Short mmCIF file of C-alpha atoms and ligand atoms in Angstrom, two decimals:
data_model
loop_
_atom_site.label_atom_id
_atom_site.label_comp_id
_atom_site.label_asym_id
_atom_site.label_seq_id
_atom_site.Cartn_x
_atom_site.Cartn_y
_atom_site.Cartn_z
CA MET A 1 -82.59 54.59 92.43
CA THR A 2 -81.11 55.87 95.64
CA VAL A 3 -80.49 59.56 95.98
CA GLU A 4 -77.49 60.40 98.13
CA THR A 5 -78.07 63.16 100.60
CA ILE A 6 -75.68 66.07 100.34
CA ASP A 7 -73.27 66.53 103.20
CA ALA A 8 -73.15 70.33 103.52
CA THR A 9 -69.73 70.31 105.22
CA LYS A 10 -68.22 68.13 102.51
CA LEU A 11 -69.76 70.34 99.82
CA GLU A 12 -68.40 73.48 101.44
CA ALA A 13 -64.92 71.96 101.80
CA PHE A 14 -64.90 70.89 98.16
CA MET A 15 -66.15 74.31 96.97
CA GLY A 16 -63.33 75.93 98.91
CA ARG A 17 -60.81 73.67 97.24
CA ALA A 18 -62.27 74.02 93.74
CA VAL A 19 -62.49 77.81 93.92
CA THR A 20 -58.90 77.98 95.20
CA ASP A 21 -57.87 75.85 92.20
CA LEU A 22 -59.81 78.06 89.79
CA ALA A 23 -58.19 81.18 91.24
CA ALA A 24 -54.77 79.58 90.75
CA ALA A 25 -55.65 78.37 87.26
CA GLU A 26 -56.83 81.79 86.07
CA SER A 27 -53.91 83.48 87.79
CA SER A 28 -51.47 81.24 85.88
CA ALA A 29 -52.23 83.48 82.89
CA ALA A 30 -51.03 86.39 85.03
CA THR A 31 -47.84 84.44 85.82
CA TYR A 32 -47.41 83.80 82.09
CA LEU A 33 -47.75 87.53 81.36
CA GLY A 34 -45.38 88.40 84.20
CA ASP A 35 -42.79 86.17 82.55
CA ARG A 36 -43.46 87.26 78.95
CA LEU A 37 -43.60 90.99 79.66
CA GLY A 38 -40.60 90.99 81.97
CA LEU A 39 -42.66 92.21 84.93
CA TYR A 40 -41.05 89.77 87.37
CA ARG A 41 -37.57 90.46 86.01
CA ALA A 42 -38.13 94.20 86.41
CA MET A 43 -39.06 93.59 90.06
CA ALA A 44 -36.17 91.19 90.73
CA SER A 45 -34.10 93.91 92.42
CA GLY A 46 -36.43 93.58 95.43
CA GLN A 47 -37.14 97.33 95.39
CA GLN A 48 -40.65 98.48 96.24
CA MET A 49 -42.33 100.05 93.23
CA THR A 50 -45.62 101.53 92.10
CA ALA A 51 -47.59 100.28 89.13
CA GLY A 52 -46.49 103.40 87.25
CA GLU A 53 -42.82 102.69 87.90
CA LEU A 54 -43.16 99.05 86.85
CA ALA A 55 -45.11 100.01 83.71
CA ALA A 56 -42.45 102.57 82.78
CA LEU A 57 -39.65 100.04 83.31
CA THR A 58 -41.34 97.43 81.11
CA GLY A 59 -43.09 99.59 78.50
CA THR A 60 -46.50 98.29 79.55
CA HIS A 61 -49.94 99.80 80.29
CA GLU A 62 -50.03 101.24 83.80
CA ARG A 63 -53.69 100.54 84.55
CA LEU A 64 -53.39 96.90 83.48
CA VAL A 65 -50.15 96.56 85.43
CA LEU A 66 -51.89 97.89 88.55
CA GLU A 67 -54.62 95.26 88.24
CA TRP A 68 -51.98 92.57 87.59
CA LEU A 69 -50.09 93.65 90.71
CA ARG A 70 -53.27 93.46 92.78
CA ASN A 71 -53.85 89.89 91.56
CA GLN A 72 -50.24 89.06 92.43
CA ALA A 73 -50.59 90.62 95.88
CA VAL A 74 -53.77 88.68 96.71
CA GLY A 75 -52.10 85.49 95.52
CA GLY A 76 -49.09 86.13 97.77
CA TYR A 77 -46.68 86.39 94.82
CA VAL A 78 -45.75 90.02 95.61
CA GLU A 79 -45.86 92.01 98.83
CA HIS A 80 -47.90 95.20 99.08
CA GLU A 81 -47.73 98.31 101.22
CA GLY A 82 -49.53 101.60 100.55
CA GLY A 83 -49.67 101.34 96.76
CA ARG A 84 -46.11 100.05 96.45
CA PHE A 85 -45.31 96.46 95.52
CA ARG A 86 -42.26 94.27 96.06
CA LEU A 87 -41.13 90.89 94.75
CA PRO A 88 -39.16 89.23 97.57
CA PRO A 89 -35.89 87.53 96.52
CA GLU A 90 -37.24 84.07 97.40
CA HIS A 91 -40.09 84.58 94.91
CA ALA A 92 -37.74 86.13 92.35
CA ALA A 93 -35.76 82.84 92.37
CA ALA A 94 -38.87 81.02 91.14
CA LEU A 95 -40.27 83.71 88.85
CA ALA A 96 -37.51 85.99 87.58
CA ASP A 97 -34.19 84.15 87.56
CA GLU A 98 -33.91 81.86 84.53
CA GLU A 99 -30.66 80.38 85.88
CA SER A 100 -32.10 79.48 89.28
CA PRO A 101 -32.78 75.79 90.06
CA TYR A 102 -36.18 76.92 91.38
CA PHE A 103 -37.23 78.72 88.19
CA LEU A 104 -40.85 77.94 87.23
CA GLY A 105 -41.32 80.31 84.27
CA GLY A 106 -41.12 77.45 81.76
CA PHE A 107 -43.98 75.69 83.45
CA VAL A 108 -46.49 78.42 82.65
CA GLU A 109 -45.43 78.27 79.00
CA ILE A 110 -46.35 74.58 79.05
CA ILE A 111 -49.75 75.49 80.55
CA ALA A 112 -50.25 78.12 77.82
CA ALA A 113 -49.52 75.49 75.17
CA VAL A 114 -51.96 73.04 76.75
CA TRP A 115 -54.76 75.62 76.66
CA ALA A 116 -53.92 76.57 73.07
CA ASP A 117 -54.26 72.85 72.23
CA ALA A 118 -57.60 72.36 73.99
CA GLY A 119 -59.32 71.65 70.64
CA LEU A 120 -56.71 69.01 69.71
CA LEU A 121 -57.19 67.37 73.08
CA GLU A 122 -60.94 67.25 72.71
CA GLU A 123 -60.51 65.51 69.36
CA ALA A 124 -58.00 63.06 70.82
CA PHE A 125 -60.33 62.15 73.69
CA ARG A 126 -63.18 61.50 71.22
CA GLY A 127 -60.87 59.70 68.79
CA ASP A 128 -57.82 57.47 69.04
CA GLY A 129 -56.12 59.35 71.86
CA ALA A 130 -53.11 60.23 69.72
CA ILE A 131 -51.37 63.62 69.45
CA PRO A 132 -47.84 63.49 67.99
CA TRP A 133 -45.30 65.39 70.09
CA GLY A 134 -44.62 67.74 67.17
CA ALA A 135 -48.30 68.75 66.72
CA HIS A 136 -48.50 70.99 69.78
CA ASP A 137 -48.42 74.74 70.21
CA PRO A 138 -44.69 75.66 69.94
CA ARG A 139 -44.64 77.14 73.42
CA LEU A 140 -44.62 73.55 74.69
CA TYR A 141 -41.09 72.82 73.46
CA ARG A 142 -39.54 75.97 74.84
CA GLY A 143 -41.51 75.55 78.07
CA VAL A 144 -40.15 72.02 78.53
CA GLU A 145 -36.63 73.28 77.87
CA ARG A 146 -36.95 76.07 80.40
CA PHE A 147 -38.72 74.01 83.07
CA TYR A 148 -36.44 70.95 82.98
CA GLY A 149 -33.43 73.11 82.09
CA ALA A 150 -33.47 74.62 85.56
CA THR A 151 -32.88 71.15 87.03
CA TYR A 152 -30.45 69.96 84.34
CA ARG A 153 -28.25 72.99 84.93
CA SER A 154 -28.19 72.44 88.69
CA SER A 155 -28.28 68.63 89.03
CA LEU A 156 -27.07 66.79 85.94
CA VAL A 157 -23.31 67.32 86.23
CA GLN A 158 -23.34 68.05 89.97
CA ALA A 159 -25.42 65.09 91.21
CA TRP A 160 -26.93 62.76 88.61
CA LEU A 161 -23.84 61.74 86.61
CA PRO A 162 -21.73 61.31 89.79
CA ALA A 163 -24.47 59.00 91.12
CA LEU A 164 -23.74 56.59 88.25
CA ASP A 165 -20.86 54.27 88.92
CA GLY A 166 -17.65 55.51 87.22
CA VAL A 167 -19.44 57.60 84.59
CA THR A 168 -18.04 61.04 85.44
CA ALA A 169 -14.48 59.71 85.19
CA ARG A 170 -15.23 58.26 81.75
CA LEU A 171 -16.74 61.55 80.59
CA GLU A 172 -13.73 63.47 81.87
CA ALA A 173 -11.36 61.14 80.03
CA GLY A 174 -13.38 61.39 76.79
CA ALA A 175 -16.50 59.32 76.18
CA THR A 176 -19.20 59.02 73.54
CA VAL A 177 -22.75 59.80 74.61
CA ALA A 178 -26.21 59.39 73.07
CA ASP A 179 -29.02 61.72 74.24
CA ILE A 180 -32.17 59.99 72.98
CA GLY A 181 -35.33 62.10 72.70
CA CYS A 182 -33.11 65.14 73.23
CA GLY A 183 -35.68 67.83 72.36
CA TYR A 184 -34.00 71.26 72.48
CA GLY A 185 -30.83 69.47 73.65
CA LEU A 186 -30.20 71.42 76.83
CA SER A 187 -29.05 68.21 78.55
CA THR A 188 -26.63 67.55 75.66
CA THR A 189 -25.23 71.08 75.78
CA VAL A 190 -24.85 71.03 79.58
CA MET A 191 -22.87 67.75 79.39
CA ALA A 192 -20.81 68.84 76.36
CA THR A 193 -19.84 72.07 78.14
CA ALA A 194 -18.81 70.20 81.30
CA PHE A 195 -16.86 67.44 79.52
CA PRO A 196 -14.78 68.94 76.70
CA ARG A 197 -13.11 65.63 75.81
CA SER A 198 -16.40 63.84 75.15
CA THR A 199 -18.57 63.76 72.03
CA PHE A 200 -22.34 63.64 71.87
CA VAL A 201 -25.15 62.61 69.51
CA GLY A 202 -28.71 63.81 70.14
CA TYR A 203 -31.58 61.89 68.56
CA ASP A 204 -35.19 63.03 68.24
CA ILE A 205 -38.14 62.67 65.87
CA HIS A 206 -39.11 66.36 66.03
CA SER A 207 -37.09 68.28 63.47
CA ALA A 208 -38.01 71.75 64.80
CA SER A 209 -36.62 70.75 68.21
CA LEU A 210 -33.42 69.51 66.57
CA ASP A 211 -32.99 72.87 64.78
CA ALA A 212 -33.31 74.61 68.15
CA ALA A 213 -30.85 72.10 69.67
CA ARG A 214 -28.24 72.87 66.98
CA ASP A 215 -28.73 76.56 67.63
CA ARG A 216 -28.24 76.07 71.40
CA ALA A 217 -25.09 73.97 70.86
CA HIS A 218 -23.72 76.63 68.50
CA GLN A 219 -24.39 79.37 71.06
CA ALA A 220 -22.64 77.31 73.74
CA GLY A 221 -19.62 76.78 71.45
CA VAL A 222 -19.86 72.96 71.51
CA LEU A 223 -21.22 72.21 68.04
CA ASP A 224 -17.85 70.70 67.02
CA ARG A 225 -18.48 67.83 69.48
CA VAL A 226 -22.28 67.61 69.31
CA ARG A 227 -24.29 66.20 66.43
CA TYR A 228 -28.06 65.97 66.14
CA GLU A 229 -29.88 63.38 64.05
CA GLU A 230 -33.56 63.06 63.24
CA ARG A 231 -34.16 59.45 64.19
CA ALA A 232 -36.65 57.45 66.25
CA ALA A 233 -35.25 55.89 69.42
CA ILE A 234 -35.98 52.41 68.17
CA ASP A 235 -33.69 53.06 65.16
CA VAL A 236 -30.66 54.39 67.09
CA PRO A 237 -27.79 52.41 65.54
CA PRO A 238 -25.14 50.40 67.44
CA GLN A 239 -22.26 52.84 67.99
CA GLY A 240 -20.43 51.56 71.06
CA PHE A 241 -21.58 54.52 73.17
CA ASP A 242 -20.18 54.75 76.70
CA LEU A 243 -23.36 56.40 77.95
CA ALA A 244 -26.89 56.58 76.57
CA CYS A 245 -29.50 58.83 78.17
CA PHE A 246 -33.24 59.37 78.01
CA PHE A 247 -34.18 62.67 79.63
CA ASP A 248 -37.91 62.84 80.31
CA ALA A 249 -38.51 61.04 77.03
CA LEU A 250 -38.84 57.25 77.50
CA HIS A 251 -42.45 57.46 78.70
CA ASP A 252 -43.36 59.64 75.67
CA MET A 253 -42.44 56.78 73.33
CA GLY A 254 -44.94 54.25 71.99
CA ASP A 255 -42.57 51.31 72.44
CA PRO A 256 -40.41 52.04 75.48
CA VAL A 257 -39.10 48.47 75.63
CA GLY A 258 -38.05 48.66 71.96
CA ALA A 259 -36.47 52.09 72.54
CA ALA A 260 -34.50 50.87 75.58
CA ALA A 261 -33.45 47.69 73.70
CA ALA A 262 -32.11 49.86 70.85
CA ALA A 263 -30.20 51.90 73.43
CA ARG A 264 -28.75 48.66 74.85
CA ARG A 265 -27.55 47.62 71.38
CA ALA A 266 -26.15 51.12 70.80
CA LEU A 267 -23.99 50.91 73.94
CA ALA A 268 -20.51 49.48 74.33
CA GLU A 269 -20.40 46.20 76.29
CA ASP A 270 -19.62 48.07 79.51
CA GLY A 271 -21.81 51.05 78.59
CA VAL A 272 -24.31 52.65 80.96
CA LEU A 273 -27.90 53.74 80.39
CA MET A 274 -29.26 56.69 82.36
CA VAL A 275 -33.03 57.15 82.36
CA VAL A 276 -34.37 60.38 83.83
CA GLU A 277 -38.11 60.22 84.40
CA PRO A 278 -40.69 62.28 86.30
CA ARG A 279 -40.59 61.40 90.00
CA ALA A 280 -43.33 58.97 90.96
CA GLY A 281 -44.17 56.10 93.25
CA ASP A 282 -45.43 52.78 91.96
CA ARG A 283 -49.15 53.16 92.80
CA LEU A 284 -51.72 55.88 92.35
CA GLU A 285 -52.00 55.94 96.16
CA ASP A 286 -48.28 56.83 96.35
CA ASN A 287 -48.61 59.68 93.88
CA VAL A 288 -50.25 62.34 96.00
CA GLY A 289 -49.53 66.06 96.23
CA PRO A 290 -49.14 68.86 93.71
CA VAL A 291 -46.17 67.42 91.78
CA SER A 292 -47.98 64.18 90.99
CA ARG A 293 -51.18 66.05 90.26
CA THR A 294 -49.47 68.23 87.71
CA TYR A 295 -47.60 65.26 86.21
CA TYR A 296 -50.82 63.31 85.76
CA ALA A 297 -52.27 66.39 84.01
CA GLY A 298 -49.22 66.65 81.73
CA SER A 299 -49.41 62.92 81.14
CA THR A 300 -53.04 63.22 80.02
CA PHE A 301 -52.41 66.17 77.70
CA LEU A 302 -48.91 65.46 76.35
CA CYS A 303 -47.08 62.24 77.24
CA THR A 304 -49.78 59.59 76.82
CA PRO A 305 -51.11 61.11 73.55
CA SER A 306 -47.49 61.17 72.26
CA ALA A 307 -47.03 57.45 73.01
CA LEU A 308 -50.43 56.62 71.50
CA ALA A 309 -49.48 58.52 68.32
CA GLN A 310 -46.62 56.02 67.92
CA ASP A 311 -48.98 53.04 67.99
CA GLY A 312 -48.20 52.88 71.68
CA GLN A 313 -48.47 49.31 72.84
CA HIS A 314 -47.16 50.37 76.20
CA ALA A 315 -48.10 53.97 77.02
CA LEU A 316 -46.32 54.30 80.35
CA GLY A 317 -47.67 57.73 81.29
CA ALA A 318 -45.64 60.28 83.22
CA GLN A 319 -46.17 58.64 86.62
CA ALA A 320 -44.99 55.14 85.82
CA GLY A 321 -42.84 54.77 88.94
CA PRO A 322 -39.64 52.78 89.57
CA ALA A 323 -41.18 49.27 89.39
CA ALA A 324 -42.75 49.75 85.95
CA LEU A 325 -39.64 51.51 84.62
CA THR A 326 -37.40 48.76 85.98
CA GLY A 327 -39.69 46.19 84.30
CA VAL A 328 -39.28 47.99 80.96
CA LEU A 329 -35.50 48.05 81.31
CA HIS A 330 -35.32 44.37 82.28
CA ALA A 331 -37.52 43.50 79.28
CA ALA A 332 -35.08 45.48 77.11
CA GLY A 333 -32.18 43.27 78.24
CA PHE A 334 -30.67 45.28 81.10
CA SER A 335 -30.06 43.06 84.10
CA ARG A 336 -28.76 45.57 86.65
CA VAL A 337 -31.18 48.45 87.22
CA ARG A 338 -31.33 50.81 90.19
CA VAL A 339 -32.66 54.22 91.18
CA ALA A 340 -29.46 56.25 91.40
CA ALA A 341 -30.82 59.69 92.36
CA GLU A 342 -34.02 61.63 93.01
CA THR A 343 -35.11 65.27 93.06
CA PRO A 344 -38.58 66.67 93.88
CA PHE A 345 -39.37 66.42 90.14
CA ASN A 346 -37.15 63.59 88.84
CA LEU A 347 -36.13 59.96 89.21
CA VAL A 348 -32.76 58.93 87.81
CA LEU A 349 -32.28 55.25 86.95
CA GLU A 350 -29.02 53.54 86.05
CA ALA A 351 -29.11 50.39 83.91
CA ARG A 352 -26.36 48.02 82.80
CA VAL A 353 -26.43 44.78 80.88
C1 SAM B 401 -40.76 65.81 77.09
S1 SAM B 401 -39.71 65.98 75.71
C2 SAM B 401 -38.11 65.98 76.51
C3 SAM B 401 -37.07 66.66 75.68
C4 SAM B 401 -35.68 66.73 76.33
N1 SAM B 401 -35.10 65.42 76.51
C5 SAM B 401 -35.74 67.45 77.65
O1 SAM B 401 -35.58 66.80 78.69
O2 SAM B 401 -35.97 68.67 77.66
C6 SAM B 401 -39.74 64.38 74.95
C7 SAM B 401 -38.94 64.31 73.66
O3 SAM B 401 -38.95 62.95 73.19
C8 SAM B 401 -39.05 62.98 71.78
N2 SAM B 401 -39.58 61.69 71.33
C9 SAM B 401 -40.81 61.18 71.54
N3 SAM B 401 -40.90 59.96 70.99
C10 SAM B 401 -39.71 59.69 70.41
C11 SAM B 401 -39.18 58.58 69.72
N4 SAM B 401 -39.92 57.50 69.50
N5 SAM B 401 -37.91 58.64 69.29
C12 SAM B 401 -37.13 59.73 69.53
N6 SAM B 401 -37.58 60.82 70.18
C13 SAM B 401 -38.86 60.80 70.62
C14 SAM B 401 -39.99 64.14 71.52
O4 SAM B 401 -39.93 64.57 70.17
C15 SAM B 401 -39.51 65.16 72.53
O5 SAM B 401 -38.51 65.99 72.01
#
């Protein structure tokens, strides 16, 4: 047996990186609390404040708030001067403003759900790898809505739909749309609000998400044109839809080819399929940096176990990349497939028969 000698410089560099990661990981609980307790929102005015002032504004414990603020200052989330703390507007856009395209508050809810499910994950790793989407800590569903919602609100109507050939004009004139794997239905509600002549059906297998989706559509005043059905993607019936969409859902399905083939049959002859997936390149070597790192983590904890729980023959994972996704869509009977748009977090594919 050969014993490798330790390279002290390499060890030191790795320890630096690992400790930085641990500091960020533990501090994500502080970010979660900042979101939950309204600490960031109370600081969103950009005014300097003491721990006492922030505690009074939020009805929280001053001594704990002081320690929280110190953690936030060391992490560079808030600025600090002589016992007074300030959240700069650029950071408020990510931490305090739910409507901002940069809002990250939902992401820490997803992390909280992952930790709450650590026991489930351990069992899945030792067992068959399966965790149904609906078996997770409920913070997952709301976290996904809030995290992706920031992008749907800022990109879906403004950039993604216009990137698909002729689709916006059809929606404006009055089209029928399927949102498959709709979750809390924010994408459905955003489209229904923007296109008052169109009608929408959201499909999902998670009934609690569908209840939340109906509630959201009701609040947005679009429930007269939006219907939600509990149904697996593979069973979506032929309806002559003008547009069918999968928003961050195709790779969570055990049979993505079957799901996309059902969407093809559900479309009108000249219908369009839009597939929104996590941004990725085709090879592990292409998927570097924090976005891919976090997607591979989510894929391990959420997406791949979801596909495996559906007897996944083809668990794509959350970093499948355009080539694998195009292969799935070709196998499902779509002949014209292209990447129509990209954001730092998303790939948008257009497919036609
Ligand atoms: C990551 S969530 C995305 C939810 C929503 N589209 C969004 O972007 O916020 C994936 C959704 O796909 C649903 N899903 C997973 N497998 C499904 C299947 N076979 N048929 C229908 N929905 C499915 C899950 O229940 C979940 O709501």
